[in-house]
Structures are given as structure tokens and as C-alpha cells.
Short mmCIF file of C-alpha atoms and ligand atoms in Angstrom, two decimals:
data_model
loop_
_atom_site.label_atom_id
_atom_site.label_comp_id
_atom_site.label_asym_id
_atom_site.label_seq_id
_atom_site.Cartn_x
_atom_site.Cartn_y
_atom_site.Cartn_z
CA MET A 236 25.99 -0.42 5.28
CA GLY A 237 24.53 2.50 5.15
CA ASN A 238 20.77 2.06 6.57
CA ASP A 239 19.14 0.28 9.01
CA TYR A 240 18.32 -3.38 8.47
CA ARG A 241 17.69 -4.73 11.71
CA PRO A 242 14.00 -4.93 11.49
CA MET A 243 14.43 -6.96 8.32
CA TRP A 244 16.97 -9.01 10.29
CA GLU A 245 14.51 -10.01 12.98
CA SER A 246 11.50 -10.17 10.91
CA LEU A 247 13.50 -13.47 9.36
CA GLY A 248 14.81 -15.28 11.79
CA LEU A 249 18.44 -14.74 12.14
CA ASP A 250 19.79 -14.57 15.41
CA LEU A 251 21.19 -11.03 15.85
CA GLU A 252 24.04 -12.08 18.44
CA ALA A 253 25.30 -14.12 16.72
CA HIS A 254 24.75 -12.28 13.13
CA ASP A 255 26.77 -9.20 15.02
CA GLN A 256 29.80 -11.37 15.00
CA LEU A 257 29.93 -12.61 12.27
CA LEU A 258 29.45 -8.94 9.79
CA ASN A 259 31.81 -7.85 13.22
CA VAL A 260 34.17 -10.17 11.22
CA LEU A 261 34.49 -8.58 7.78
CA PRO A 262 35.17 -5.54 7.13
CA PRO A 263 38.47 -5.71 8.60
CA THR A 264 39.52 -8.54 6.40
CA TYR A 265 38.28 -6.98 3.69
CA GLY A 266 40.26 -4.14 4.23
CA ASP A 267 43.55 -5.68 4.57
CA VAL A 268 43.06 -8.12 1.90
CA TYR A 269 41.04 -5.30 -0.57
CA LEU A 270 40.56 -1.70 -0.20
CA LYS A 271 44.85 -2.05 0.88
CA GLN A 272 45.34 -2.58 -3.69
CA GLU A 273 47.84 -0.26 -5.10
CA ASN A 274 46.14 1.06 -7.94
CA ARG A 275 43.14 -0.50 -7.97
CA PRO A 276 40.67 -0.45 -11.44
CA ASP A 277 37.93 2.62 -10.61
CA LYS A 278 35.28 0.27 -11.47
CA MET A 279 35.57 -2.19 -8.10
CA GLU A 280 33.65 0.59 -6.16
CA TYR A 281 30.88 -1.21 -7.57
CA PHE A 282 31.95 -4.07 -6.11
CA ASP A 283 33.22 -3.13 -2.75
CA PHE A 284 29.21 -1.55 -2.49
CA VAL A 285 28.08 -4.59 -2.69
CA ILE A 286 29.97 -6.50 0.37
CA ASN A 287 29.32 -3.40 1.90
CA GLU A 288 26.00 -4.21 1.49
CA ILE A 289 26.30 -7.80 1.14
CA HIS A 290 23.26 -8.20 3.46
CA GLY A 291 21.37 -5.04 2.76
CA LEU A 292 20.25 -3.80 -0.30
CA ARG A 293 21.01 -7.64 -1.88
CA ILE A 294 19.00 -8.56 0.82
CA GLN A 295 16.08 -6.43 0.65
CA GLU A 296 16.10 -6.34 -3.08
CA LEU A 297 15.03 -10.28 -2.57
CA GLN A 298 12.65 -9.76 0.23
CA GLU A 299 10.54 -7.08 -2.73
CA HIS A 300 10.78 -10.62 -4.58
CA LYS A 301 9.53 -12.37 -2.12
CA ALA A 302 6.88 -10.04 -1.52
CA LYS A 303 5.27 -9.70 -4.88
CA GLY A 304 4.89 -13.38 -4.70
CA GLY A 305 8.38 -14.96 -6.31
CA LYS A 306 10.66 -17.00 -4.78
CA VAL A 307 13.93 -17.69 -3.63
CA VAL A 308 16.49 -20.83 -4.61
CA GLY A 309 18.86 -21.24 -3.19
CA ALA A 310 22.32 -23.36 -4.93
CA TYR A 311 25.63 -24.50 -3.59
CA CYS A 312 26.69 -26.26 -6.57
CA VAL A 313 27.29 -24.85 -10.49
CA PHE A 314 25.58 -27.81 -11.60
CA VAL A 315 22.50 -25.58 -10.67
CA PRO A 316 20.92 -24.11 -13.87
CA GLU A 317 20.02 -20.94 -13.34
CA GLU A 318 18.01 -20.75 -16.13
CA ILE A 319 15.89 -22.77 -15.67
CA VAL A 320 14.97 -20.62 -12.31
CA ARG A 321 14.40 -17.87 -13.15
CA ALA A 322 12.13 -18.94 -16.66
CA ALA A 323 10.06 -18.94 -13.80
CA GLY A 324 10.65 -16.16 -12.78
CA GLY A 325 13.23 -16.78 -9.58
CA ILE A 326 16.02 -15.67 -8.25
CA LEU A 327 18.39 -18.33 -8.23
CA VAL A 328 21.72 -17.02 -5.18
CA GLY A 329 24.53 -19.56 -4.58
CA LEU A 330 25.21 -19.60 -0.32
CA CYS A 331 27.53 -18.77 0.56
CA SER A 332 30.05 -20.88 2.62
CA GLY A 333 33.59 -19.59 2.92
CA VAL A 334 33.35 -19.07 6.60
CA GLU A 335 33.41 -21.50 9.19
CA ILE A 336 30.16 -20.33 11.68
CA GLY A 337 28.54 -22.28 14.21
CA SER A 338 30.39 -24.87 14.62
CA ALA A 339 29.23 -26.75 18.23
CA GLN A 340 25.42 -26.63 17.12
CA THR A 341 27.29 -28.83 13.49
CA GLU A 342 28.90 -31.34 15.28
CA LYS A 343 25.65 -31.98 16.86
CA VAL A 344 24.82 -33.56 13.91
CA LEU A 345 27.28 -34.00 11.36
CA PRO A 346 31.21 -36.13 12.14
CA LYS A 347 33.66 -33.46 12.83
CA ASN A 348 36.76 -34.78 9.49
CA ILE A 349 34.20 -32.91 7.31
CA CYS A 350 35.55 -29.93 4.36
CA SER A 351 34.83 -27.18 5.63
CA LEU A 352 32.22 -25.81 3.06
CA ILE A 353 29.98 -28.41 4.32
CA LYS A 354 30.30 -27.52 8.13
CA SER A 355 30.55 -24.11 7.25
CA PHE A 356 26.53 -23.78 4.92
CA MET A 357 25.21 -26.36 8.57
CA GLY A 358 26.74 -23.40 10.17
CA PHE A 359 25.03 -20.83 8.69
CA LYS A 360 21.26 -22.61 9.35
CA LEU A 361 21.76 -24.11 12.59
CA ALA A 362 23.38 -20.71 14.08
CA ARG A 363 21.13 -19.30 11.81
CA VAL A 364 23.46 -16.31 10.85
CA CYS A 365 23.01 -15.66 6.96
CA PRO A 366 19.52 -13.78 5.91
CA TYR A 367 20.46 -15.88 2.47
CA LEU A 368 19.85 -18.48 3.21
CA GLU A 369 16.50 -17.38 5.00
CA SER A 370 14.76 -16.25 2.36
CA CYS A 371 15.36 -19.37 -0.16
CA ASP A 372 12.37 -20.56 -0.03
CA LEU A 373 14.16 -24.31 -1.72
CA ILE A 374 17.24 -25.22 -1.84
CA VAL A 375 19.09 -27.27 -4.55
CA GLY A 376 21.28 -29.55 -3.35
CA GLU A 377 22.96 -32.18 -4.93
CA THR A 378 24.47 -35.11 -5.20
CA THR A 379 28.33 -34.20 -6.22
CA CYS A 380 29.74 -35.88 -3.05
CA ASP A 381 28.89 -38.33 -0.53
CA GLY A 382 29.38 -35.53 2.49
CA LYS A 383 27.10 -32.83 0.16
CA LYS A 384 24.26 -35.71 -0.51
CA LYS A 385 24.27 -37.31 2.92
CA ALA A 386 24.44 -33.88 4.65
CA PHE A 387 21.82 -33.21 2.46
CA GLU A 388 19.30 -34.84 4.22
CA ILE A 389 20.20 -32.77 7.22
CA LEU A 390 20.01 -29.77 5.77
CA ASN A 391 15.94 -30.40 4.78
CA ASP A 392 15.10 -31.23 7.90
CA TYR A 393 15.09 -27.21 8.52
CA VAL A 394 14.35 -26.26 5.07
CA PRO A 395 13.15 -27.68 1.94
CA VAL A 396 15.43 -28.38 0.34
CA HIS A 397 15.41 -30.94 -4.02
CA VAL A 398 18.55 -32.32 -4.36
CA LEU A 399 20.16 -33.32 -8.13
CA GLU A 400 20.76 -36.20 -8.65
CA ILE A 401 24.16 -35.49 -10.47
CA PRO A 402 25.88 -38.52 -13.06
CA GLN A 403 28.73 -39.69 -11.87
CA MET A 404 29.79 -39.78 -15.36
CA ARG A 405 29.52 -38.79 -18.65
CA ARG A 406 28.81 -41.75 -21.35
CA GLU A 407 25.48 -41.22 -23.57
CA LYS A 408 23.23 -43.05 -20.72
CA ASP A 409 24.85 -40.70 -17.78
CA ARG A 410 24.12 -38.06 -20.30
CA GLN A 411 20.29 -38.70 -20.83
CA PHE A 412 19.55 -39.54 -17.40
CA TRP A 413 21.05 -36.22 -16.66
CA PHE A 414 18.05 -34.94 -18.90
CA GLY A 415 15.74 -36.30 -17.36
CA GLU A 416 17.23 -34.47 -13.99
CA LEU A 417 16.40 -31.75 -15.29
CA GLN A 418 12.69 -32.10 -16.75
CA ASP A 419 12.04 -32.87 -12.77
CA PHE A 420 13.51 -29.70 -12.57
CA LEU A 421 12.59 -27.98 -14.17
CA LYS A 422 8.22 -29.73 -12.92
CA THR A 423 9.30 -29.25 -9.44
CA ILE A 424 10.21 -25.67 -9.69
CA GLU A 425 6.93 -24.47 -12.16
CA GLU A 426 5.38 -25.95 -9.02
CA TYR A 427 7.36 -23.94 -6.04
CA THR A 428 6.57 -20.91 -8.62
CA GLY A 429 3.10 -21.20 -9.85
CA LYS A 430 4.41 -20.15 -12.96
CA LYS A 431 4.93 -22.25 -16.13
CA ILE A 432 8.88 -21.84 -18.00
CA THR A 433 7.66 -21.22 -21.59
CA PRO A 434 10.30 -21.56 -24.50
CA GLU A 435 9.99 -17.61 -25.08
CA SER A 436 10.23 -17.57 -20.90
CA LEU A 437 13.58 -20.28 -21.07
CA ARG A 438 15.26 -18.89 -23.67
CA ARG A 439 15.17 -15.12 -22.67
CA SER A 440 16.76 -15.81 -19.63
CA ILE A 441 19.80 -18.01 -21.31
CA LYS A 442 20.47 -15.19 -23.15
CA GLU A 443 20.47 -13.70 -19.64
CA VAL A 444 22.82 -16.20 -17.91
CA ASN A 445 24.87 -16.14 -21.41
CA ALA A 446 25.44 -12.71 -20.80
CA LYS A 447 26.45 -12.73 -17.65
CA ARG A 448 28.80 -15.75 -18.05
CA ARG A 449 30.02 -12.89 -21.28
CA ALA A 450 30.81 -10.71 -19.55
CA LEU A 451 33.16 -13.09 -17.12
CA LEU A 452 34.74 -14.44 -20.62
CA ARG A 453 35.77 -10.71 -21.77
CA LEU A 454 37.05 -10.40 -17.90
CA ASN A 455 39.57 -13.33 -17.88
CA GLU A 456 39.94 -12.47 -21.67
CA LEU A 457 41.41 -9.39 -19.85
CA ARG A 458 43.85 -11.63 -17.93
CA LYS A 459 46.02 -12.68 -20.35
CA ASN A 460 47.95 -9.73 -20.76
CA GLY A 461 51.68 -9.93 -19.32
CA LEU A 462 50.54 -6.65 -17.74
CA LEU A 463 46.93 -7.14 -15.51
CA PRO A 464 45.20 -5.08 -15.71
CA ILE A 465 43.40 -6.12 -12.39
CA SER A 466 44.77 -8.32 -9.22
CA GLY A 467 42.95 -11.75 -9.27
CA LYS A 468 41.88 -11.47 -5.51
CA ASP A 469 39.72 -8.62 -8.09
CA SER A 470 38.93 -11.48 -9.63
CA LEU A 471 37.60 -13.70 -7.49
CA LEU A 472 35.95 -11.79 -5.85
CA ILE A 473 33.18 -10.63 -9.15
CA GLU A 474 33.38 -14.34 -9.87
CA GLN A 475 31.99 -14.49 -6.22
CA ILE A 476 29.41 -11.75 -6.70
CA ALA A 477 28.30 -13.60 -9.98
CA MET A 478 26.81 -16.07 -7.47
CA TYR A 479 24.82 -13.84 -6.30
CA ASP A 480 24.49 -9.96 -7.77
CA ASP A 481 21.08 -9.25 -9.60
CA VAL A 482 22.08 -10.68 -13.20
CA ASP A 483 21.59 -7.49 -15.73
CA ARG A 484 22.76 -5.30 -12.89
CA PHE A 485 25.42 -7.69 -12.78
CA THR A 486 26.43 -8.21 -16.14
CA SER A 487 26.09 -4.56 -17.23
CA GLN A 488 29.13 -3.66 -14.03
CA VAL A 489 31.08 -6.29 -15.33
CA ASN A 490 30.91 -5.03 -18.17
CA GLY A 491 31.74 -1.34 -17.92
CA LEU A 492 34.96 -2.51 -15.42
CA CYS A 493 36.04 -4.66 -19.04
CA GLU A 494 35.63 -0.52 -20.25
CA GLU A 495 38.71 0.25 -17.43
CA LEU A 496 40.18 -2.82 -17.71
CA GLU A 497 40.73 -2.56 -21.60
CA ARG A 498 41.60 1.08 -21.47
CA ARG A 499 43.56 0.42 -18.15
CA VAL A 500 45.81 -2.08 -21.20
CA GLY A 501 45.77 0.30 -23.89
CA GLU A 502 47.53 2.80 -21.71
CA GLY A 503 50.38 0.38 -20.32
CA LYS A 504 48.56 0.52 -17.02
CA GLY A 505 48.70 -3.19 -14.04
CA VAL A 506 48.54 -4.27 -11.64
CA ASN A 507 51.64 -6.05 -10.99
CA LYS A 508 55.31 -6.34 -11.92
CA PRO A 509 56.43 -7.42 -15.72
CA ASP A 510 57.96 -10.02 -13.25
CA ALA A 511 56.47 -11.48 -11.29
CA PRO A 512 55.05 -15.28 -11.78
CA ARG A 513 51.63 -15.55 -13.10
CA ILE A 514 49.90 -18.86 -10.93
CA ILE A 515 47.41 -20.20 -12.44
CA LEU A 516 44.58 -21.87 -9.06
CA THR A 517 43.18 -24.68 -9.09
CA GLY A 518 41.26 -27.22 -7.23
CA THR A 519 38.15 -26.80 -4.36
CA PRO A 520 35.50 -23.60 -4.54
CA MET A 521 36.51 -21.18 -2.97
CA ALA A 522 33.17 -19.04 -1.18
CA ILE A 523 33.30 -15.46 0.28
CA PRO A 524 34.34 -14.10 2.27
CA ASN A 525 37.05 -17.11 1.67
CA TRP A 526 40.18 -15.54 -0.23
CA LYS A 527 42.66 -16.67 2.24
CA VAL A 528 44.83 -18.52 -0.51
CA SER A 529 44.26 -15.85 -2.99
CA HIS A 530 45.49 -13.24 -0.58
CA LEU A 531 48.77 -15.31 0.13
CA ILE A 532 49.64 -16.06 -3.85
CA GLU A 533 49.79 -11.94 -4.89
CA SER A 534 51.07 -10.82 -1.02
CA SER A 535 54.12 -13.26 -1.61
CA GLY A 536 54.83 -11.01 -5.11
CA ALA A 537 53.09 -13.56 -7.66
CA VAL A 538 49.83 -12.48 -9.65
CA ILE A 539 46.42 -14.83 -9.44
CA VAL A 540 45.56 -14.93 -13.73
CA ALA A 541 43.03 -17.71 -13.57
CA GLU A 542 40.60 -19.78 -11.59
CA GLU A 543 40.02 -22.93 -12.03
CA MET A 544 37.60 -23.96 -9.64
CA CYS A 545 33.59 -23.17 -9.84
CA THR A 546 34.70 -19.61 -7.96
CA GLY A 547 35.51 -19.17 -11.86
CA LEU A 548 36.22 -20.43 -15.26
CA ARG A 549 34.17 -23.88 -14.81
CA TYR A 550 30.91 -20.70 -14.03
CA PHE A 551 31.37 -19.07 -16.67
CA GLU A 552 33.17 -21.21 -19.64
CA ASN A 553 30.60 -22.84 -21.35
CA LEU A 554 27.67 -21.30 -22.76
CA VAL A 555 24.40 -22.22 -23.87
CA PRO A 556 23.15 -22.67 -27.89
CA GLU A 557 20.32 -19.39 -27.61
CA GLU A 558 18.20 -20.99 -31.10
CA GLY A 559 16.12 -24.01 -29.47
CA GLU A 560 13.23 -23.88 -30.35
CA SER A 561 10.72 -25.96 -27.34
CA VAL A 562 11.45 -26.26 -24.39
CA ASP A 563 12.85 -29.46 -24.44
CA GLN A 564 15.57 -29.10 -27.00
CA MET A 565 16.63 -25.99 -24.69
CA LEU A 566 16.19 -27.87 -21.96
CA ARG A 567 19.01 -30.34 -23.63
CA PHE A 568 21.34 -28.37 -24.50
CA ILE A 569 20.96 -26.61 -20.53
CA ALA A 570 22.13 -30.78 -19.88
CA ASP A 571 24.80 -30.96 -21.88
CA ARG A 572 26.65 -27.45 -20.85
CA TYR A 573 26.74 -27.94 -17.27
CA ILE A 574 27.62 -31.49 -17.35
CA LYS A 575 30.83 -30.75 -18.88
CA THR A 576 31.82 -29.18 -15.98
CA ASN A 577 34.93 -30.45 -15.25
CA CYS A 578 34.45 -31.80 -11.49
CA ALA A 579 35.70 -34.02 -9.33
CA CYS A 580 33.43 -35.44 -8.62
CA PHE A 581 33.31 -37.42 -12.21
CA THR A 582 34.71 -40.56 -12.85
CA PRO A 583 37.05 -40.04 -14.74
CA ASN A 584 37.58 -36.27 -15.30
CA GLU A 585 40.19 -36.23 -17.46
CA GLY A 586 39.03 -32.16 -19.10
CA ARG A 587 40.27 -30.14 -15.70
CA THR A 588 43.40 -31.96 -16.70
CA GLU A 589 43.64 -31.10 -19.74
CA GLU A 590 42.37 -27.92 -19.41
CA LEU A 591 44.33 -27.16 -17.08
CA VAL A 592 47.12 -27.37 -20.22
CA ARG A 593 45.33 -25.43 -22.12
CA LEU A 594 45.03 -22.43 -19.84
CA ALA A 595 48.32 -22.19 -18.59
CA LYS A 596 49.59 -21.98 -22.58
CA ASP A 597 46.70 -19.26 -22.38
CA TYR A 598 47.03 -17.63 -19.74
CA LYS A 599 50.93 -17.77 -20.07
CA ALA A 600 51.20 -19.06 -16.39
CA ASN A 601 54.29 -20.04 -14.61
CA GLY A 602 52.64 -22.70 -12.23
CA VAL A 603 49.57 -23.53 -10.43
CA ILE A 604 48.60 -23.82 -6.82
CA ASN A 605 46.37 -26.53 -6.68
CA CYS A 606 44.24 -26.52 -3.90
CA SER A 607 41.77 -28.63 -1.81
CA LEU A 608 40.24 -28.74 1.18
CA ILE A 609 40.34 -30.54 4.25
CA PHE A 610 38.33 -33.99 4.22
CA CYS A 611 37.87 -33.22 0.36
CA ASP A 612 38.40 -36.55 -0.65
CA PRO A 613 37.22 -35.84 -4.17
CA TYR A 614 39.92 -33.43 -5.03
CA MET A 615 41.95 -34.45 -1.85
CA ILE A 616 42.84 -37.78 -4.78
CA GLU A 617 42.39 -35.26 -8.41
CA ALA A 618 45.36 -33.53 -7.12
CA ASN A 619 47.78 -36.62 -7.67
CA ARG A 620 46.34 -36.82 -11.12
CA VAL A 621 47.01 -33.15 -11.97
CA GLU A 622 50.09 -33.16 -10.91
CA ASN A 623 51.04 -36.33 -13.36
CA THR A 624 50.16 -34.48 -16.42
CA LEU A 625 51.56 -30.71 -15.09
CA LYS A 626 54.09 -33.16 -14.53
CA ASP A 627 54.33 -34.54 -18.14
CA HIS A 628 53.86 -30.79 -19.71
CA GLY A 629 56.24 -29.57 -17.75
CA ILE A 630 53.95 -27.40 -15.44
CA PRO A 631 55.35 -26.53 -11.55
CA LEU A 632 52.76 -26.96 -9.94
CA LEU A 633 52.25 -26.15 -5.68
CA ARG A 634 49.57 -29.39 -3.79
CA ILE A 635 47.86 -27.78 -0.75
CA GLU A 636 45.86 -28.62 1.89
CA THR A 637 43.35 -25.76 3.87
CA ASP A 638 39.87 -24.84 5.70
CA TYR A 639 38.37 -21.92 6.82
CA GLY A 640 41.52 -21.97 9.54
CA GLN A 641 43.84 -18.41 9.79
CA GLU A 642 46.38 -21.03 11.78
CA ASP A 643 47.63 -21.99 9.16
CA SER A 644 48.70 -18.98 8.02
CA GLY A 645 52.24 -18.83 8.47
CA GLN A 646 52.67 -22.28 7.03
CA LEU A 647 50.78 -21.81 4.02
CA LYS A 648 52.67 -18.49 3.34
CA THR A 649 56.73 -20.49 3.87
CA ARG A 650 55.55 -22.91 1.43
CA ILE A 651 53.75 -20.61 -1.19
CA GLU A 652 57.07 -17.84 -1.03
CA ALA A 653 59.43 -21.13 -2.00
CA PHE A 654 57.50 -21.95 -4.39
CA ILE A 655 57.55 -18.84 -6.43
CA GLU A 656 60.79 -18.87 -5.93
CA MET A 657 61.13 -22.02 -7.01
CA ILE A 658 59.36 -20.84 -10.07
CA LYS A 659 61.77 -17.75 -10.37
CA GLY A 660 65.16 -19.97 -10.07
S1 BJ8 B 819 31.10 -29.15 -9.03
S2 BJ8 B 819 33.54 -28.51 -7.28
S3 BJ8 B 819 30.27 -26.39 -6.82
S4 BJ8 B 819 30.23 -30.18 -5.57
S5 BJ8 B 819 35.27 -29.71 -1.17
S6 BJ8 B 819 30.91 -30.01 -0.55
S7 BJ8 B 819 33.21 -31.40 -3.29
S8 BJ8 B 819 33.87 -32.68 -0.32
S9 BJ8 B 819 32.30 -28.08 -3.59
FE1 BJ8 B 819 31.54 -28.20 -5.81
FE2 BJ8 B 819 29.88 -29.18 -7.76
FE3 BJ8 B 819 31.47 -29.66 -7.68
FE4 BJ8 B 819 31.82 -27.19 -7.70
FE5 BJ8 B 819 32.38 -32.02 -1.72
FE6 BJ8 B 819 34.70 -31.42 -2.39
FE7 BJ8 B 819 33.06 -30.60 0.70
FE8 BJ8 B 819 33.01 -29.47 -2.44
#
């Protein structure tokens, strides 16, 4: 990192020693996973820079925003509408939770058999190592799964948490209920920020967030090419950064990258061998710095062409209509857009399996890898539905269950390589 950020971290109340240990882990992992890739697009430089400054420049920007009276809101789920937070002049940051930290403290408040993502966010808070979390004025939790729902009660002991109740079905009455939840959320955000959301501010923020989603869609379209202009690992990285970077800057950087990628496609330049098996990843989100499975797949001779997950297509695949006139009408559009998210917390969740079949065709995928975090009941159980549907359509599937540790890497690699060989055969 370029500057000395220690005074800033200290003022945020971080445990500097524990934070140093965290920062020491990142660079070697990043170097191995990312910087050794051959034939990388030049414009990945910006995203490398963002990672290099992950606890530096962006945190400084958040502090500057707060110094001017702005609020920072944190979230752990793609159900939290960024449009609403931005319309009140706030900044929404996706809190990463991709590495387990502070396990000893976490196990004092949570049971052992809970998924890594939940353990991670609790650990980050208890160990005081995340400057994003410590910058948040408010956390928005949700009732997607039991683990999160109950963990947010505990997190609320340390930082204010507003919990969004997410419907578990998509009937008309659930949609009405969800709209009501967003009306309450809008009021909470107005209270926290002290700013009234107007039709103009909401329309502007819908357009800005849509622009970010369009840029990510443009990038993903390019991954349908036989010769991929960008690796799956790099695409995942961009999808992860989308959650916390400045919206307008990020959008313009992704569009700049797409221009380069479009040129590469025109010149017939790719990162993969033409016969490399094409894989779709589906399952639980992969938050920064969780690159384990993507790295294992792409270092086994395959390429990832799409992520059907919240750090992937589910984050950007649907847009909010931009022609709403009143706040209520726009809120309706927002509610409709977010309830389409194919999270396994819904029952039934056929949209996800239908989407996978469609994606396999569109992205010319040779196989799907379903990756669930251990102890995640919704996704581990839904793997059965995914398996049956894909089987009916003749699409090969590998089911894996893992956590944030590296201990299973060898075993996973063996299974992934065997799956890739099977597809090739
Ligand atoms: S919309 S996938 S981001 S909830 S892995 S904590 S489900 S036990 S993350 Fe998610 Fe929102 Fe759904 Fe997406 Fe629970 Fe499972 Fe843990 Fe999970």
C-alpha cells in the first residue's frame, strides 16, 4: 500500500497486530492466484490496484465521505438495495467475509457447525480487523437463512443492525410484504442519513446502479466467446470488487476493460486453449479473498465461463426499470427486481435450475460445478434439485462442499481434475 494508513486504522479502533497478520496473508495468495496468469488484459491493472489498496485508499474515501456528514451502510447479501442507500447520499459496502478470522472469539458466541461466511463476519467484528466494518454506521442484515438471521441478533450487540425480512416464497402476498419491508427500509435509511429520498434522487441512483450492472453484463457477454478474453478468476475478482468500490469509477473501469476485451475478441486473442472444458460455477457466494475453487478449476486445464451465484450473475442480471415517476412506483420496481434473485432460501427455487440450463446453453458450457459452503443447509439440500435437473438435460455436474480452509485443496483438486477428464472424454 502506498501510504501509511496506520493512524487511520488506529482511529477506527482496529486491533493493529491482528490486522497486520491479516494483511500479511493477502499479498502472497494474490500473487499466486492472480499475478502469475499469462496473457492477462492490461486493464486488470486497475483491479490489482484496488486490491492492493483494499484497506487503504477506499477506506480513506469512506472516511472523507463520513467527515462531510455522509453515512456508510454495510451489507452481507445482494438483497439489500444499493439504490435506496445511494438515493439518500449514503454509500453501501458489501462486507466481504471470505476468510475465517478470530475463530477463538467467534466460537464463544456461535456454534462450531455454522457456515464459514457467518463465522467470518462475526470473526471480523470480534477481532476488530475490518476497516470497512468499523466504518459502517449501520449494518443491514437479512433473514435469508437461519444462521444469518440468528447471527445478526448477536452482531447487533456490537453495531446497529437493521434486519430486512426476506420472503421465502414468491406469492402475491409475499411480494406485497417485501414491498412493505422496503418501505420501512427506506424510512430507516432516511432517518440514519437525515436526508429525504426524492423521486429525482432515487431515479438517479437507479440509473447509476443499473449502469454498473450493464457494465458487468457487457463483460459477461464477452465470456460467451469460444476464446475467452478474460479468465474466470479475473471475472470473479471484478464481481467481488463491484460490491464495495465507488460505483461510477468502477463502472467506467469495467467499461474500459470491456473495450480492451472486445478488441481481443476481434484479434482472436484468448486466455484459454480452444479445447479447454468450459465450466459454470454455481452455489454459495465467494467473497474476497475466497478464490480457492476458481483457482483449482482454472489450474486444472478448464475455464470458468460464468458464476451463477451472488458474486456473479445474480448480482447484476436484472435491471430496475428507469421510468418510474414517484418514489413508491420506483420502490415497487426495486422490490420486483430484487425478489427475482434465485437464492436457495426460497422454496421452491426453480428459477435457479432453469437459469442454469439456459446458461449452460448460452455459454456453451461442458459442465457445472455446484459449490456449497459446508453447513449451508439451503444450498447443500438444493444441490439435489440442481443435480436432477442437469441430469435431465444431459449436463455433467460435480458437487463439492468446502469451507475457507486450505486443508481440502488437494482432495478437491483430484476430484476437479477427474471431472474435467471425464468431460473431455
Ligand atoms: S441472496 S446466497 S448473498 S443469502 S452460505 S450465510 S445461505 S448458511 S450467503 Fe447469500 Fe443473500 Fe442468498 Fe445470495 Fe446462509 Fe448458506 Fe451461509 Fe449463505
